[in-house]
Amino acid sequence: MNLLAWLAPKGDVYNLLPGDNDGKGSSTQTSTRYSFRGSFLKTALVGLLDELRHGFYVLHDQVIAYSETLGSRQTRSQSDWAEQGKRALQEHSLGHIRHCTDLLRQSLMCNADLTIELKNEELGGVTGFGTHITEYYTPVLCKIRMATSQVIDAVDVSQLERLAQDIASRTQEFTAVLRRNGCALPSHDPDTPRNDTLPLEGTILQSTLMELTTELQALVQGPRLHMHNQILAHVNLVNFHAIYSFRLPGVVPAEGSISYAELAGKVQASEDVVRRIARYAITKHIFREVDGGGRLAHSATSKMLAESPMMMEWIGMVCEEMWPAATQVVPALVKWPRSQEPQHSGFALAHGLETHVFDMLVDQPERAARFANAMVYFNSNADLAPHHICDAFDWESVSQVVDIGGSAGSTAVALATRLPQVSIVIQDQAVLEDQARRSIPPELADRVSFVAHDFFQDQPVRDADFYHFRWIFHDWPDRYCLKLLRALVRALKPGARVVVSDYVVPESGTTLRYKEGLVRGFDLAMMELFNAREREQRDWQRLFDEADSRFRFEGIRTVPGADLAFISATWQPSDM
Ligand SMILES: C[S@@+](CC[C@H](N)C(=O)[O-])C[C@H]1O[C@@H](n2cnc3c(N)ncnc32)[C@H](O)[C@@H]1O
């Protein structure tokens, strides 16, 4: 297969050069639109060569014609020559020819700039230079990865070396980005400042490096070791659970160290157990030993745990709520095949529930608070931060937003902070009311309010401009998602927008393997907790269409640096 064909994202269209091939073996002289896949880069490079060729011919013809004029002593005024030269340069300027030469040169270099600039109408094209990151970057990287791994499938050692070289050059780029942005270089030293948020170019390189290094590890290990190590990883949960239950990160002093005997006394466990737990953790860069191995101190990771109570809450939730549920997923699937009921889940079997998890939490405020804190932790990550929604829509005409299932108010606070004209009602279960009220800063209290509401009942806030569900639909099987949408219908005014912020599962193999793995991991976690799922683009459209034909599906928006997508529809009754 043509390598260039792999490098271009699937499904998009791009202008076709006359005479290019339609990919099915026939020549399509007349078509003006063409499959992006397999044609974009070829078209771009052929276009550059074409421009050089034409520029060269025009200049060449002019020189010949000029010398013939001189030879035959024909007379022609200087202004005629100047006029002709100007016309030729307008069509094929030297600047353009230089641009083509440089792009071709770049494309031939081993570290070619493969990022794609989108056409900019104002510029009348593209600049063609500089670091330009587009929304197509990830799919392009993915194609590179697929191209690389497909060739590696042929067990060619030199390809493995090329992967290592790629890692080396991306590492250099990554460290250059960190330096340029004043970020610390990565280290396990607890005193090194953390780079919890990176600039976008750093995040992209980080993803690329994770992809490439994971690929290298898998290949170097070979199938047997690769599998062996993956299944062994389940003991990580034993370790994390002990770290969480004994609250080890908080007990180890922020500065200095503690002896195992002292630590054991503080957490009321045997010294032997504490040492074994800590020493396993150390193999994962959590804690470190000092003074010849007799004392425990912080590493960068354990220090981060000590300083991140919300992350500890998430670890607790995983170890105490989700881990038992994980063991019961397959029994639940066997017991209730094809069920559309949320209580037919591994979680329900493991915890002896007959209701949905959220109904159980109503009577258990401590567990409810831990669930809500886990959400706060998730929302504190740059790629999951709730403020991304502000960049996904034009808010000028929006004054009233309802955040349905808005938990303790992370999204509402982010919206109200960025959009001074917007008022937001948070709706969630009454059990979250106190927590939500505490999280609303006093300066926003006149525009952000909390109302207890069951989102399966008719929506009480009528005629709002924007109804938002963030991380709600993935908690529910389709049957219930339809109910969520239909509960809105009576409140909607024409043109009202309904937005779901959730993952969109990529088509298999169309994005970085590790990124796809994250989303598919969430999909299995939703199966485990709620007999629910993450959804693909076509599933989203189908849900809106099936809920009510008056929803006009607008499509899916993404924001660079945001993991969740914004799936939107507007309410369009026929009498509008
Ligand atoms: C996964 S959390 C998402 C929270 C929030 N939207 C966010 O992005 O952080 C799901 C939320 O749905 C709420 N919820 C569950 N069942 C509900 C119901 N019947 N009515 C209203 N809220 C509900 C839960 O309390 C929880 O806050």
PDB file of C-alpha atoms and ligand atoms in Angstrom, residues 358 375 379 405-407 411 427-429 432 453-456 470-472 474-476, ligand 1:
ATOM      1  CA  PHE A 358     -27.258   6.484  42.193  1.00  0.00           C
ATOM      2  CA  MET A 375     -15.789  13.549  39.722  1.00  0.00           C
ATOM      3  CA  ASN A 379     -12.675  17.511  36.328  1.00  0.00           C
ATOM      4  CA  GLY A 405     -26.905  16.017  36.687  1.00  0.00           C
ATOM      5  CA  GLY A 406     -24.398  18.801  37.378  1.00  0.00           C
ATOM      6  CA  SER A 407     -23.132  17.182  40.626  1.00  0.00           C
ATOM      7  CA  THR A 411     -19.297  22.903  35.000  1.00  0.00           C
ATOM      8  CA  GLN A 427     -29.888  20.035  38.850  1.00  0.00           C
ATOM      9  CA  ASP A 428     -28.923  16.876  40.707  1.00  0.00           C
ATOM     10  CA  GLN A 429     -30.028  14.643  43.539  1.00  0.00           C
ATOM     11  CA  LEU A 432     -25.562  16.691  46.704  1.00  0.00           C
ATOM     12  CA  HIS A 453     -34.483  17.386  40.454  1.00  0.00           C
ATOM     13  CA  ASP A 454     -34.863  13.811  39.182  1.00  0.00           C
ATOM     14  CA  PHE A 455     -33.763  14.045  35.569  1.00  0.00           C
ATOM     15  CA  PHE A 456     -36.223  11.372  34.426  1.00  0.00           C
ATOM     16  CA  ARG A 470     -22.127  16.136  31.138  1.00  0.00           C
ATOM     17  CA  TRP A 471     -21.057  12.582  31.769  1.00  0.00           C
ATOM     18  CA  ILE A 472     -24.650  11.513  32.289  1.00  0.00           C
ATOM     19  CA  HIS A 474     -22.670   7.100  29.565  1.00  0.00           C
ATOM     20  CA  ASP A 475     -24.128   6.047  32.945  1.00  0.00           C
ATOM     21  CA  TRP A 476     -27.318   4.757  31.341  1.00  0.00           C
TER      22      TRP A 476
HETATM   23  C1  LIG B   1     -21.002  10.772  36.422  1.00  0.00           C
HETATM   24  S1  LIG B   1     -21.738  11.996  37.372  1.00  0.00           S
HETATM   25  C2  LIG B   1     -21.522  13.435  36.375  1.00  0.00           C
HETATM   26  C3  LIG B   1     -21.514  14.676  37.151  1.00  0.00           C
HETATM   27  C4  LIG B   1     -21.238  15.982  36.398  1.00  0.00           C
HETATM   28  N1  LIG B   1     -22.141  16.206  35.323  1.00  0.00           N
HETATM   29  C5  LIG B   1     -19.807  16.073  35.931  1.00  0.00           C
HETATM   30  O1  LIG B   1     -19.545  16.122  34.749  1.00  0.00           O
HETATM   31  O2  LIG B   1     -18.917  16.090  36.786  1.00  0.00           O
HETATM   32  C6  LIG B   1     -23.474  11.633  37.213  1.00  0.00           C
HETATM   33  C7  LIG B   1     -24.362  12.550  37.995  1.00  0.00           C
HETATM   34  O3  LIG B   1     -25.731  12.201  37.756  1.00  0.00           O
HETATM   35  C8  LIG B   1     -26.445  12.400  38.958  1.00  0.00           C
HETATM   36  N2  LIG B   1     -27.727  11.648  38.928  1.00  0.00           N
HETATM   37  C9  LIG B   1     -27.887  10.308  38.896  1.00  0.00           C
HETATM   38  N3  LIG B   1     -29.192   9.985  38.859  1.00  0.00           N
HETATM   39  C10 LIG B   1     -29.870  11.156  38.853  1.00  0.00           C
HETATM   40  C11 LIG B   1     -31.249  11.482  38.780  1.00  0.00           C
HETATM   41  N4  LIG B   1     -32.182  10.536  38.689  1.00  0.00           N
HETATM   42  N5  LIG B   1     -31.589  12.776  38.747  1.00  0.00           N
HETATM   43  C12 LIG B   1     -30.643  13.749  38.803  1.00  0.00           C
HETATM   44  N6  LIG B   1     -29.311  13.498  38.875  1.00  0.00           N
HETATM   45  C13 LIG B   1     -28.930  12.217  38.894  1.00  0.00           C
HETATM   46  C14 LIG B   1     -25.498  11.894  40.000  1.00  0.00           C
HETATM   47  O4  LIG B   1     -25.821  12.336  41.279  1.00  0.00           O
HETATM   48  C15 LIG B   1     -24.166  12.438  39.484  1.00  0.00           C
HETATM   49  O5  LIG B   1     -23.904  13.708  40.015  1.00  0.00           O
END
